Coordinates of C-alpha atoms and ligand atoms in Angstrom, one line a residue:
M1258 CA 198.4 121.4 152.7
K1259 CA 196.6 122.0 149.5
R1260 CA 198.7 119.4 147.7
L1261 CA 198.0 116.7 150.4
A1262 CA 194.3 117.3 150.0
L1263 CA 194.6 116.6 146.3
V1264 CA 196.5 113.4 146.9
L1265 CA 193.8 112.3 149.4
L1266 CA 191.1 113.0 146.9
Y1267 CA 192.8 110.8 144.5
L1268 CA 193.5 108.0 147.0
V1269 CA 190.3 107.7 148.8
P1270 CA 188.0 106.6 146.0
F1271 CA 190.7 104.1 144.8
S1272 CA 191.1 102.6 148.2
L1273 CA 187.4 102.3 148.8
F1274 CA 186.9 100.7 145.5
S1275 CA 189.8 98.3 145.9
Q1276 CA 188.6 97.3 149.4
Q1277 CA 185.3 96.3 147.8
I1278 CA 187.1 93.8 145.5
K1279 CA 187.0 90.5 147.2
L1280 CA 188.2 87.3 145.7
E1281 CA 185.9 84.4 146.8
R1282 CA 186.8 81.5 144.5
I1283 CA 188.9 80.2 141.7
E1284 CA 187.8 76.9 140.1
P1285 CA 189.2 74.4 139.3
T1286 CA 190.8 74.9 142.7
F1287 CA 194.1 73.5 141.4
W1288 CA 195.3 71.7 138.3
W1289 CA 198.0 69.4 137.0
T1290 CA 200.8 69.4 134.5
G1291 CA 201.0 66.7 131.9
F1292 CA 197.5 66.7 130.3
K1293 CA 197.3 66.3 126.5
N1294 CA 195.0 69.3 126.5
H1295 CA 197.2 72.2 127.5
N1296 CA 194.4 74.7 128.0
L1297 CA 192.9 75.5 131.3
Q1298 CA 190.1 78.0 131.9
L1299 CA 189.8 79.3 135.4
M1300 CA 186.5 80.7 136.8
V1301 CA 187.2 83.6 139.1
Y1302 CA 184.5 84.8 141.4
G1303 CA 184.6 87.9 143.6
K1304 CA 182.9 91.3 144.0
D1305 CA 183.9 93.5 141.1
I1306 CA 186.7 91.2 140.2
S1307 CA 186.3 92.0 136.5
K1308 CA 187.4 95.6 137.2
T1309 CA 190.9 94.4 137.9
T1310 CA 193.9 93.7 135.7
V1311 CA 195.1 90.1 136.0
G1312 CA 198.8 89.0 136.0
L1313 CA 200.8 85.9 136.7
V1314 CA 203.9 85.7 138.8
S1315 CA 205.9 82.5 139.3
E1316 CA 209.3 81.1 140.0
I1317 CA 208.5 77.8 138.2
K1318 CA 210.1 77.0 134.9
H1319 CA 208.0 77.4 131.8
M1320 CA 205.2 78.9 133.8
P1321 CA 201.7 78.9 132.3
E1322 CA 200.9 81.6 129.9
L1323 CA 197.9 83.8 130.5
L1324 CA 196.3 83.8 127.0
D1325 CA 193.2 85.7 127.6
V1326 CA 191.0 87.3 130.3
L1327 CA 187.4 87.1 129.5
K1328 CA 184.5 89.0 131.0
V1329 CA 180.9 88.0 131.1
A1330 CA 177.7 89.9 131.9
N1331 CA 178.2 89.8 135.6
P1332 CA 181.2 92.0 136.7
N1333 CA 181.8 89.6 139.6
Y1334 CA 183.2 86.9 137.3
L1335 CA 186.3 86.6 135.2
F1336 CA 187.4 83.6 133.1
L1337 CA 191.1 83.2 132.6
D1338 CA 192.4 81.2 129.7
L1339 CA 195.8 79.7 130.6
V1340 CA 198.0 77.6 128.4
L1341 CA 200.4 75.1 130.0
S1342 CA 203.1 73.4 127.9
D1343 CA 204.8 70.0 127.9
N1344 CA 207.6 71.7 129.9
T1345 CA 205.5 73.4 132.5
E1346 CA 206.8 72.2 135.9
P1347 CA 204.6 71.7 138.9
G1348 CA 204.6 74.5 141.5
F1349 CA 202.7 77.6 142.5
V1350 CA 201.7 80.5 140.3
E1351 CA 200.5 83.7 141.9
I1352 CA 197.6 85.2 140.1
T1353 CA 197.4 88.9 140.9
F1354 CA 194.4 91.2 140.5
S1355 CA 195.4 94.9 140.3
V1356 CA 193.8 98.2 140.1
N1357 CA 195.9 101.1 138.8
N1358 CA 198.9 99.0 138.9
T1359 CA 198.4 98.1 142.6
V1360 CA 197.7 94.5 143.5
V1361 CA 194.5 94.4 145.5
T1362 CA 194.2 90.7 145.9
S1363 CA 196.0 87.5 144.7
Y1364 CA 195.7 83.8 144.7
N1365 CA 198.4 81.2 145.0
Y1366 CA 197.4 78.7 142.3
E1367 CA 198.8 75.2 142.5
I1368 CA 199.8 73.2 139.5
K1369 CA 200.4 69.7 140.7
E1370 CA 202.3 66.8 139.2
R1371 CA 200.2 64.0 137.8
V1372 CA 200.5 60.6 139.4
P1373 CA 202.6 58.4 137.1
G1374 CA 200.5 56.1 134.9
S1375 CA 197.4 58.2 135.6
A1376 CA 196.4 58.4 132.0
A1377 CA 196.7 54.7 131.5
R1378 CA 194.1 53.7 134.1
K1379 CA 191.6 51.0 133.1
G1380 CA 188.0 51.9 133.7
F1381 CA 185.5 49.4 135.1
N1382 CA 184.4 46.8 132.5
S1383 CA 182.6 43.6 132.1
S1384 CA 185.1 41.8 134.4
D1385 CA 183.6 43.9 137.2
A1386 CA 180.5 43.6 139.3
I1387 CA 179.2 47.0 140.6
Y1388 CA 177.8 47.5 144.1
L1389 CA 175.6 50.7 144.1
I1390 CA 175.3 52.6 147.4
T1391 CA 173.1 55.5 148.4
P1392 CA 175.6 57.0 150.9
D1393 CA 173.2 58.7 153.3
R1394 CA 171.5 55.3 153.8
F1395 CA 174.3 52.7 153.9
A1396 CA 176.2 53.3 157.1
N1397 CA 176.8 56.1 159.5
G1398 CA 180.5 55.8 160.4
D1399 CA 180.8 59.3 161.9
T1400 CA 177.9 60.7 163.9
T1401 CA 179.8 64.0 164.5
N1402 CA 179.0 65.1 161.0
D1403 CA 175.2 64.4 161.2
K1404 CA 174.1 67.8 162.3
L1405 CA 176.4 70.5 161.0
G1406 CA 175.4 74.1 161.9
F1407 CA 176.6 75.6 158.7
L1408 CA 174.5 73.4 156.4
L1409 CA 170.8 73.6 156.1
E1410 CA 169.5 70.1 156.6
K1411 CA 170.3 68.1 159.7
A1412 CA 170.1 64.3 160.1
D1413 CA 166.7 63.0 161.2
R1414 CA 166.2 59.3 160.8
T1415 CA 162.4 59.6 161.6
N1416 CA 162.0 61.5 158.3
K1417 CA 162.0 59.0 155.4
D1418 CA 162.8 61.8 153.0
G1419 CA 165.4 63.4 155.3
R1420 CA 169.1 62.8 155.8
H1421 CA 169.9 59.8 158.0
G1422 CA 173.6 60.4 158.6
G1423 CA 175.3 57.8 156.4
D1424 CA 178.7 58.9 155.2
I1425 CA 182.1 58.0 153.6
K1426 CA 183.4 56.6 156.8
G1427 CA 180.4 54.3 156.9
I1428 CA 181.4 53.0 153.4
S1429 CA 185.1 52.6 154.2
D1430 CA 184.2 50.7 157.5
H1431 CA 182.3 48.2 155.4
L1432 CA 184.6 47.6 152.4
D1433 CA 185.3 44.1 153.8
Y1434 CA 181.6 43.4 153.5
I1435 CA 181.4 44.6 149.9
Q1436 CA 184.5 42.8 148.9
N1437 CA 183.6 39.6 150.7
L1438 CA 180.3 39.6 148.8
G1439 CA 182.3 39.5 145.6
A1440 CA 181.7 43.0 144.2
T1441 CA 184.7 44.6 142.5
A1442 CA 183.5 48.1 141.8
I1443 CA 181.5 50.6 143.9
W1444 CA 179.2 53.3 142.4
I1445 CA 178.2 55.8 145.1
N1446 CA 175.2 58.1 144.5
P1447 CA 176.5 61.8 144.4
L1448 CA 178.6 62.9 147.3
L1449 CA 179.0 66.5 146.3
E1450 CA 177.6 69.3 148.5
N1451 CA 173.8 69.5 148.4
D1452 CA 173.1 72.4 150.8
Q1453 CA 169.3 72.3 150.2
Q1454 CA 166.6 73.0 152.7
V1455 CA 164.9 69.6 152.3
Y1456 CA 165.4 66.3 150.4
S1457 CA 169.1 66.8 150.2
Y1458 CA 170.1 63.3 151.0
H1459 CA 169.9 61.8 147.4
G1460 CA 172.7 64.1 146.3
Y1461 CA 171.3 65.1 142.9
S1462 CA 171.1 68.9 143.7
T1463 CA 174.7 69.9 143.6
T1464 CA 175.5 73.2 145.4
D1465 CA 179.3 73.0 145.0
Y1466 CA 181.0 71.0 142.2
Y1467 CA 184.3 71.0 143.9
K1468 CA 183.4 70.0 147.4
I1469 CA 182.3 66.7 149.0
D1470 CA 179.3 67.4 151.2
P1471 CA 180.7 67.8 154.8
R1472 CA 177.9 65.5 156.1
F1473 CA 179.5 62.8 154.0
G1474 CA 183.1 63.8 154.8
S1475 CA 185.8 65.9 153.1
N1476 CA 187.5 65.8 149.8
L1477 CA 190.4 64.2 151.6
D1478 CA 188.1 61.5 153.0
Y1479 CA 186.9 60.8 149.5
Y1480 CA 190.5 60.6 148.2
N1481 CA 191.3 58.2 151.1
L1482 CA 188.3 56.0 150.3
A1483 CA 189.5 55.8 146.7
V1484 CA 193.0 54.7 148.0
Q1485 CA 191.5 52.0 150.2
I1486 CA 189.3 50.7 147.4
H1487 CA 192.3 50.6 145.0
M1488 CA 194.4 48.8 147.6
R1489 CA 191.8 46.1 147.5
G1490 CA 192.0 45.9 143.8
M1491 CA 188.6 47.3 143.5
K1492 CA 187.3 50.3 141.5
L1493 CA 185.4 53.5 142.3
I1494 CA 182.7 55.0 140.1
M1495 CA 181.6 58.6 140.7
D1496 CA 178.1 59.8 140.1
Q1497 CA 178.2 63.1 138.2
V1498 CA 175.3 65.5 137.3
F1499 CA 175.7 67.9 134.4
N1500 CA 172.0 68.5 133.5
H1501 CA 171.1 70.5 136.6
C1502 CA 172.4 71.9 139.8
G1503 CA 170.7 72.5 143.1
S1504 CA 168.7 75.7 143.6
G1505 CA 171.0 76.4 146.6
H1506 CA 174.1 76.3 144.4
W1507 CA 176.3 79.3 145.3
W1508 CA 176.2 80.7 141.7
M1509 CA 172.3 80.7 141.7
R1510 CA 172.6 83.8 144.0
D1511 CA 174.7 85.7 141.4
L1512 CA 174.7 84.0 138.0
P1513 CA 177.7 84.6 135.7
S1514 CA 175.3 85.4 132.8
P1515 CA 171.6 85.2 132.2
D1516 CA 172.1 82.2 129.9
W1517 CA 174.0 80.1 132.5
I1518 CA 170.7 78.3 133.1
N1519 CA 167.6 77.8 131.0
V1520 CA 165.1 80.4 132.1
W1521 CA 161.4 80.1 131.8
P1522 CA 158.7 82.7 132.7
E1523 CA 157.4 80.2 135.2
L1524 CA 158.5 76.8 136.5
T1525 CA 158.6 74.6 133.4
R1526 CA 159.5 71.0 133.8
S1527 CA 161.2 68.7 131.3
T1528 CA 158.9 66.3 129.5
Y1529 CA 161.2 63.5 130.8
R1530 CA 160.6 61.8 127.4
A1531 CA 164.2 61.0 126.6
G1532 CA 163.1 59.3 123.4
S1533 CA 162.2 62.7 121.9
V1534 CA 165.9 63.3 121.2
T1535 CA 165.9 60.6 118.5
D1536 CA 162.3 60.9 117.5
P1537 CA 162.2 61.7 113.7
Y1538 CA 158.7 63.2 114.2
V1539 CA 159.4 65.3 117.2
S1540 CA 157.8 68.7 117.4
E1541 CA 160.0 71.7 118.2
R1542 CA 158.1 72.3 121.3
D1543 CA 158.6 68.8 122.7
S1544 CA 162.3 68.8 121.7
N1545 CA 162.9 72.2 123.4
L1546 CA 160.9 71.3 126.5
F1547 CA 162.8 68.0 127.0
V1548 CA 166.3 69.6 126.9
R1549 CA 165.6 73.0 128.4
G1550 CA 162.8 72.2 130.9
W1551 CA 163.8 71.9 134.5
F1552 CA 164.2 68.5 136.1
D1553 CA 162.5 69.8 139.3
K1554 CA 161.7 73.1 141.0
T1555 CA 164.9 72.7 143.1
M1556 CA 167.0 71.6 140.2
P1557 CA 167.7 74.6 137.7
D1558 CA 168.4 73.4 134.2
L1559 CA 172.0 74.2 133.3
N1560 CA 172.6 75.6 129.8
Q1561 CA 175.6 73.6 128.5
R1562 CA 175.5 75.6 125.3
N1563 CA 177.2 78.4 127.3
P1564 CA 180.9 77.9 126.4
F1565 CA 182.2 78.8 129.9
L1566 CA 179.8 76.4 131.6
K1567 CA 180.8 73.7 129.1
N1568 CA 184.5 74.2 130.0
Y1569 CA 183.6 74.3 133.6
L1570 CA 181.8 71.0 133.6
I1571 CA 184.4 69.2 131.5
Q1572 CA 187.3 70.4 133.7
N1573 CA 185.3 69.5 136.8
S1574 CA 184.9 66.0 135.6
I1575 CA 188.6 65.6 134.7
W1576 CA 189.5 67.2 138.0
W1577 CA 187.7 64.5 140.0
I1578 CA 189.1 61.7 137.9
E1579 CA 192.6 62.9 138.5
F1580 CA 192.1 63.9 142.1
A1581 CA 190.5 60.8 143.3
G1582 CA 191.9 58.4 140.8
L1583 CA 188.5 57.4 139.6
D1584 CA 187.8 54.2 137.6
G1585 CA 184.5 55.4 136.1
I1586 CA 181.8 57.9 136.0
R1587 CA 178.1 57.4 136.1
Q1588 CA 176.4 60.4 134.4
D1589 CA 173.0 61.2 135.6
T1590 CA 170.1 62.0 133.1
H1591 CA 172.5 61.7 130.3
P1592 CA 170.2 62.6 127.3
Y1593 CA 168.8 65.7 129.1
P1594 CA 171.7 68.2 128.6
F1595 CA 172.7 69.7 125.2
K1596 CA 173.9 66.5 123.5
E1597 CA 176.7 68.2 121.5
M1598 CA 178.3 69.3 124.7
M1599 CA 178.0 65.8 126.2
A1600 CA 179.8 64.4 123.2
E1601 CA 182.6 67.0 123.6
W1602 CA 182.8 66.0 127.3
G1603 CA 183.1 62.3 126.5
K1604 CA 185.8 63.0 123.9
A1605 CA 187.8 65.3 126.3
V1606 CA 187.7 62.6 129.0
L1607 CA 188.7 59.8 126.7
N1608 CA 191.4 62.0 125.2
E1609 CA 193.1 62.1 128.6
Y1610 CA 192.1 58.6 129.8
P1611 CA 191.7 56.4 126.7
D1612 CA 190.7 53.2 128.7
F1613 CA 188.3 55.0 131.1
N1614 CA 184.7 54.1 131.3
I1615 CA 181.6 56.3 131.6
V1616 CA 178.1 54.9 131.9
G1617 CA 175.2 57.2 131.1
E1618 CA 171.7 57.0 132.5
C1619 CA 169.8 56.8 129.3
W1620 CA 166.4 55.7 130.7
M1621 CA 164.5 54.5 127.7
N1622 CA 162.8 51.1 127.3
Y1623 CA 163.9 50.3 123.7
P1624 CA 167.3 49.1 122.7
A1625 CA 167.3 51.3 119.6
T1626 CA 166.9 54.6 121.6
V1627 CA 169.4 53.6 124.2
A1628 CA 171.9 52.4 121.6
Y1629 CA 171.9 55.9 120.0
W1630 CA 173.8 57.1 123.0
Q1631 CA 176.6 54.6 123.0
K1632 CA 180.0 55.7 121.6
D1633 CA 180.5 54.8 118.0
A1634 CA 176.8 54.0 117.3
M1635 CA 176.0 54.0 113.6
N1636 CA 173.5 56.9 113.9
R1637 CA 172.0 58.3 110.7
D1638 CA 172.4 61.8 112.0
G1639 CA 176.1 61.2 112.5
Y1640 CA 175.9 61.8 116.2
N1641 CA 178.6 60.2 118.3
S1642 CA 178.1 60.6 122.0
N1643 CA 181.6 59.4 123.0
L1644 CA 179.8 57.7 125.9
P1645 CA 181.4 54.3 126.3
S1646 CA 178.6 52.6 128.3
V1647 CA 174.9 52.8 128.9
F1648 CA 172.6 51.2 131.4
D1649 CA 170.4 48.4 130.1
F1650 CA 167.0 49.9 130.9
P1651 CA 165.2 47.8 128.2
L1652 CA 166.5 44.6 129.8
Y1653 CA 165.6 45.9 133.3
D1654 CA 162.1 46.5 132.1
A1655 CA 161.9 42.9 130.7
L1656 CA 163.4 41.5 133.8
N1657 CA 160.8 43.3 135.9
K1658 CA 158.1 41.4 134.1
A1659 CA 159.6 38.1 132.9
F1660 CA 159.4 36.1 136.1
N1661 CA 156.2 37.7 137.4
E1662 CA 153.7 36.6 134.7
P1663 CA 152.5 33.4 133.1
E1664 CA 154.6 32.1 130.2
G1665 CA 153.2 32.9 126.7
W1666 CA 154.2 33.8 123.2
N1667 CA 155.0 37.3 124.2
T1668 CA 155.4 36.9 128.0
G1669 CA 157.7 35.4 130.5
V1670 CA 161.4 34.6 129.7
V1671 CA 160.9 35.3 126.0
R1672 CA 161.0 39.0 127.0
L1673 CA 164.7 38.6 128.0
Y1674 CA 165.4 36.7 124.8
E1675 CA 163.7 39.4 122.6
V1676 CA 165.6 42.3 124.2
L1677 CA 169.0 40.6 123.9
A1678 CA 168.1 39.7 120.3
Q1679 CA 168.2 43.4 119.6
D1680 CA 171.8 43.8 120.7
F1681 CA 172.7 44.4 117.0
S1682 CA 171.6 48.0 117.7
Y1683 CA 174.5 48.5 120.1
A1684 CA 178.0 49.5 119.0
N1685 CA 179.4 47.6 122.0
P1686 CA 177.0 45.2 123.8
S1687 CA 179.6 44.0 126.1
N1688 CA 180.0 47.4 127.6
I1689 CA 176.5 47.8 129.0
V1690 CA 175.5 47.8 132.6
V1691 CA 172.9 45.3 133.6
F1692 CA 170.7 45.5 136.7
A1693 CA 167.5 44.3 138.3
D1694 CA 167.0 47.4 140.5
N1695 CA 168.6 50.7 141.5
H1696 CA 168.0 53.8 143.6
D1697 CA 165.2 55.0 141.3
V1698 CA 163.0 52.0 140.8
N1699 CA 161.2 49.5 143.0
R1700 CA 163.4 47.0 144.7
Y1701 CA 163.2 43.8 142.8
L1702 CA 161.9 41.9 145.7
D1703 CA 159.0 44.4 146.0
S1704 CA 158.1 44.2 142.4
Q1705 CA 158.0 40.4 142.6
H1706 CA 155.6 40.3 145.5
D1707 CA 158.3 39.2 147.9
D1708 CA 158.9 36.0 146.0
I1709 CA 162.6 35.2 146.7
R1710 CA 162.7 32.6 144.0
K1711 CA 162.2 35.3 141.4
V1712 CA 164.9 37.5 143.0
K1713 CA 167.3 34.6 142.7
L1714 CA 166.3 34.1 139.0
A1715 CA 167.0 37.8 138.4
M1716 CA 170.3 37.7 140.2
T1717 CA 171.3 34.6 138.2
F1718 CA 170.4 36.3 135.0
V1719 CA 172.1 39.6 135.8
L1720 CA 175.4 37.9 136.8
T1721 CA 175.6 35.5 133.9
T1722 CA 174.4 37.5 130.8
R1723 CA 176.6 39.8 128.8
G1724 CA 177.7 43.2 130.2
T1725 CA 178.7 44.5 133.6
P1726 CA 176.3 43.6 136.4
Q1727 CA 175.2 46.1 139.0
I1728 CA 173.6 45.3 142.3
F1729 CA 171.7 47.8 144.5
Y1730 CA 172.9 47.8 148.1
G1731 CA 170.7 45.6 150.3
S1732 CA 169.2 43.6 147.6
E1733 CA 171.6 40.8 148.5
I1734 CA 169.9 40.7 152.0
L1735 CA 166.4 41.2 150.7
L1736 CA 166.1 44.8 151.9
T1737 CA 162.5 45.8 151.2
T1738 CA 160.6 49.0 150.7
G1739 CA 157.5 47.5 152.4
S1740 CA 154.1 48.8 151.8
D1741 CA 155.3 52.4 151.4
K1742 CA 156.7 52.6 147.8
S1743 CA 158.2 56.0 148.1
H1744 CA 161.8 56.9 147.1
G1745 CA 162.6 57.6 150.8
T1746 CA 161.9 54.0 151.8
L1747 CA 163.3 52.5 148.6
R1748 CA 166.6 53.9 149.8
S1749 CA 166.2 52.6 153.3
D1750 CA 168.9 52.3 155.8
F1751 CA 171.1 49.2 155.7
P1752 CA 170.4 47.4 159.0
G1753 CA 173.5 47.6 161.2
G1754 CA 174.8 50.7 159.6
W1755 CA 173.9 52.9 162.6
P1756 CA 175.3 52.6 166.1
A1757 CA 171.8 52.3 167.6
D1758 CA 170.7 49.6 165.2
T1759 CA 169.7 46.4 167.0
K1760 CA 169.9 44.3 163.9
N1761 CA 173.2 44.0 162.0
A1762 CA 172.8 42.5 158.5
F1763 CA 176.5 43.1 157.8
T1764 CA 177.2 39.8 159.6
S1765 CA 175.7 36.3 159.0
Q1766 CA 174.7 36.2 162.7
G1767 CA 172.7 39.3 162.3
R1768 CA 170.8 38.1 159.3
T1769 CA 167.7 35.9 159.3
D1770 CA 167.9 32.5 157.6
K1771 CA 166.1 33.9 154.5
E1772 CA 168.5 36.8 154.3
N1773 CA 171.5 34.5 154.7
D1774 CA 170.1 32.3 151.9
M1775 CA 169.9 35.2 149.5
Y1776 CA 173.3 36.6 150.7
N1777 CA 175.0 33.2 150.2
F1778 CA 173.4 32.8 146.8
T1779 CA 174.6 36.2 145.7
E1780 CA 178.0 35.7 147.1
R1781 CA 178.4 32.3 145.5
L1782 CA 177.5 33.6 142.1
L1783 CA 179.5 36.8 142.4
K1784 CA 182.6 34.9 143.4
Y1785 CA 182.2 32.3 140.7
R1786 CA 181.8 35.1 138.1
K1787 CA 184.9 36.8 139.5
S1788 CA 186.9 33.6 139.0
K1789 CA 185.6 32.8 135.5
E1790 CA 186.7 34.9 132.6
V1791 CA 184.1 33.1 130.5
L1792 CA 181.3 34.8 132.4
Q1793 CA 183.0 38.2 132.1
T1794 CA 184.2 38.4 128.5
G1795 CA 182.9 35.1 126.9
K1796 CA 180.6 35.2 124.0
L1797 CA 176.9 34.7 124.5
C1798 CA 174.7 32.3 122.6
H1799 CA 171.0 31.7 123.5
F1800 CA 168.2 29.5 122.3
I1801 CA 164.6 30.5 121.7
P1802 CA 162.8 29.8 125.0
E1803 CA 160.5 26.8 124.9
D1804 CA 157.9 25.8 127.5
G1805 CA 159.1 28.5 129.9
I1806 CA 162.7 27.3 129.8
Y1807 CA 165.4 29.7 128.7
I1808 CA 168.8 28.3 128.1
Y1809 CA 172.0 30.2 127.1
F1810 CA 175.7 29.6 127.0
R1811 CA 178.7 31.8 127.7
Y1812 CA 181.8 30.4 126.0
K1813 CA 185.4 31.4 125.6
G1814 CA 188.3 29.1 124.6
K1815 CA 187.8 25.8 126.2
E1816 CA 185.4 27.0 128.8
T1817 CA 181.6 26.9 128.5
V1818 CA 179.0 27.8 131.1
M1819 CA 175.4 26.8 130.5
V1820 CA 172.6 28.7 132.2
V1821 CA 169.2 27.1 132.5
I1822 CA 166.2 29.2 133.7
N1823 CA 163.0 27.4 134.5
N1824 CA 160.3 30.1 134.8
N1825 CA 157.5 27.5 135.4
E1826 CA 155.6 27.0 138.7
E1827 CA 156.5 23.3 138.4
S1828 CA 159.7 21.2 138.0
K1829 CA 160.6 20.4 134.4
T1830 CA 162.6 17.6 132.9
I1831 CA 164.1 18.4 129.5
T1832 CA 166.1 16.4 126.9
T1833 CA 169.0 18.5 125.7
S1834 CA 169.7 17.3 122.1
R1835 CA 168.6 20.8 121.0
Y1836 CA 171.7 22.2 122.5
D1837 CA 174.1 19.8 120.9
E1838 CA 176.2 22.5 119.3
F1839 CA 177.6 23.2 122.8
L1840 CA 176.9 20.0 124.7
K1841 CA 178.4 17.5 122.3
K1842 CA 181.9 18.7 123.4
Y1843 CA 181.3 17.9 127.0
K1844 CA 180.5 14.8 129.1
S1845 CA 179.3 16.3 132.4
G1846 CA 178.7 19.4 134.3
M1847 CA 178.8 21.0 137.7
E1848 CA 176.0 23.2 139.0
I1849 CA 177.9 25.9 140.8
I1850 CA 175.3 27.1 143.4
T1851 CA 174.7 23.6 144.8
G1852 CA 178.0 22.1 143.8
Q1853 CA 176.0 19.2 142.5
T1854 CA 177.6 17.1 139.7
L1855 CA 175.5 16.5 136.6
P1856 CA 176.9 13.2 135.2
D1857 CA 174.4 13.0 132.4
L1858 CA 173.8 16.1 130.4
S1859 CA 171.4 14.5 128.0
K1860 CA 168.5 15.0 130.4
L1861 CA 168.1 17.7 133.0
T1862 CA 165.5 18.2 135.7
I1863 CA 165.1 21.8 136.9
P1864 CA 163.0 22.6 139.9
A1865 CA 160.1 25.1 139.7
K1866 CA 161.1 28.8 139.4
S1867 CA 164.8 28.1 139.7
S1868 CA 168.0 28.2 137.6
F1869 CA 171.1 26.1 137.0
V1870 CA 174.5 27.6 136.3
V1871 CA 176.4 24.7 134.9
E1872 CA 180.1 24.6 134.3
L1873 CA 180.6 22.1 131.5
M1874 CA 183.3 19.5 131.9
N1875 CA 184.9 16.7 130.0
Ligands
LIG313 CA1 177.3 60.7 159.7

């Protein structure tokens, strides 16, 4: 009797303690064999999980080795350093968590086999044309996921800043539309879970880095979307956000360590002045505020200096590339995180996928500051971002003004010329993404006072200059923000995307004549670009604009395309001897929008506020 009591005394505290241990997550949720980098760091989360002893049990040959078990300030986390080898075979590894040699919980961790050829994928490039979609606002293909009880915000189309119900099914239902338009790549604003009280639709407040938001669909739906896109010979670009997470992220309730995020005594926002990173005269205060300040009250600033968080984000990125077979990443607010970490990330991704492409949102208006962030830039401080591509915000800024003001020495089309003339700053000017609008700026039509002629000029320029063009969903059908210039209406619903919509702009019958005119113009140019290597990878040569006329050539091998932009409010007739270095080799041309033949290239008459895209012929 006495002896039994003693045994009980020993057992009770142990069992109570072991019952408290609860494994909640292991991330990455699974991994693959065959990466060049053999290291894998697992984040383990669960009540008092750090008080256990970790072991690995497996039948697979050359099972991963558990190199180290690392503890952080919070006892509810463990980080496991595993090493795989070239010989590690796919299969399951049981990770056991024990107290006093008794297993209290375990996890069957899967090591998958990589898809053959996975490392050799080609990322998006200048042969592509990107169609940008805000998924909540494009099409609602599944109304059953609009109002989910286990997520905070429910769909409400009457709220311009609320969720409207668009989803992955809506995108996959309209792949024909996107492909018929002539786009070859799709960039979708973030799809990861954003379980925030309000304003969750835009997707930039991640609350789970390994889960597609159920209001958009599941991880499997995303995978299947990627498969469908690839079957069409198209590419998928994922929007990723390393600078901040959402305030509703699960780890915000129980941070691994106090330095997981940048903490301030009170809400302190970033200065949003990305140019301060390269500013030789920057004050310590400004420099610190830019990188460590919060993007928003609901977007805690992640501290990428923390080595566990760094590994977490890098592995997360590679996980999505491998899982969904991505063709590119768009990185949000690229200069805001700790830049050394971002460089390590780019290097790690390119190490596994040498021909992959990543475009960073480096939102500055000067080529020199943007160029700093492109891979292999000749930076005086030796910084190499390992970021292959950047968005051309300087050109966007010029484009926003060029067609909307009188021609002058410093105004009008010369703005485009002057920005492109600074391309010497870039390590790789052909790998830059060019756009006239996106989800963060006024729709081009709105910034041009509803003048469709100017929208066409911008579309012509974006699709014929160097780089990879990007079109914002709906701009091809003149979707407008109207009088309310808020972000909520900027990202308005594509007409016809919702079952109750009376107008369906996905079909020519559903569009007005004006909308069809713009759609057809865009389609014609996109399809021409798709068929002409010269517009994708040809060299660019431009001439100093004169009298409001900007002329440039794209040339490759025997092919030359001449683009003429007349920014005047009147028709212009020009003699072309100035362009002889190109024109002397050709006898005639064909204007590809109208199909009109130009038998005499020595003289051209271009109507007011319009362009010619001329294929030169012998
Ligand atoms: Ca839906």
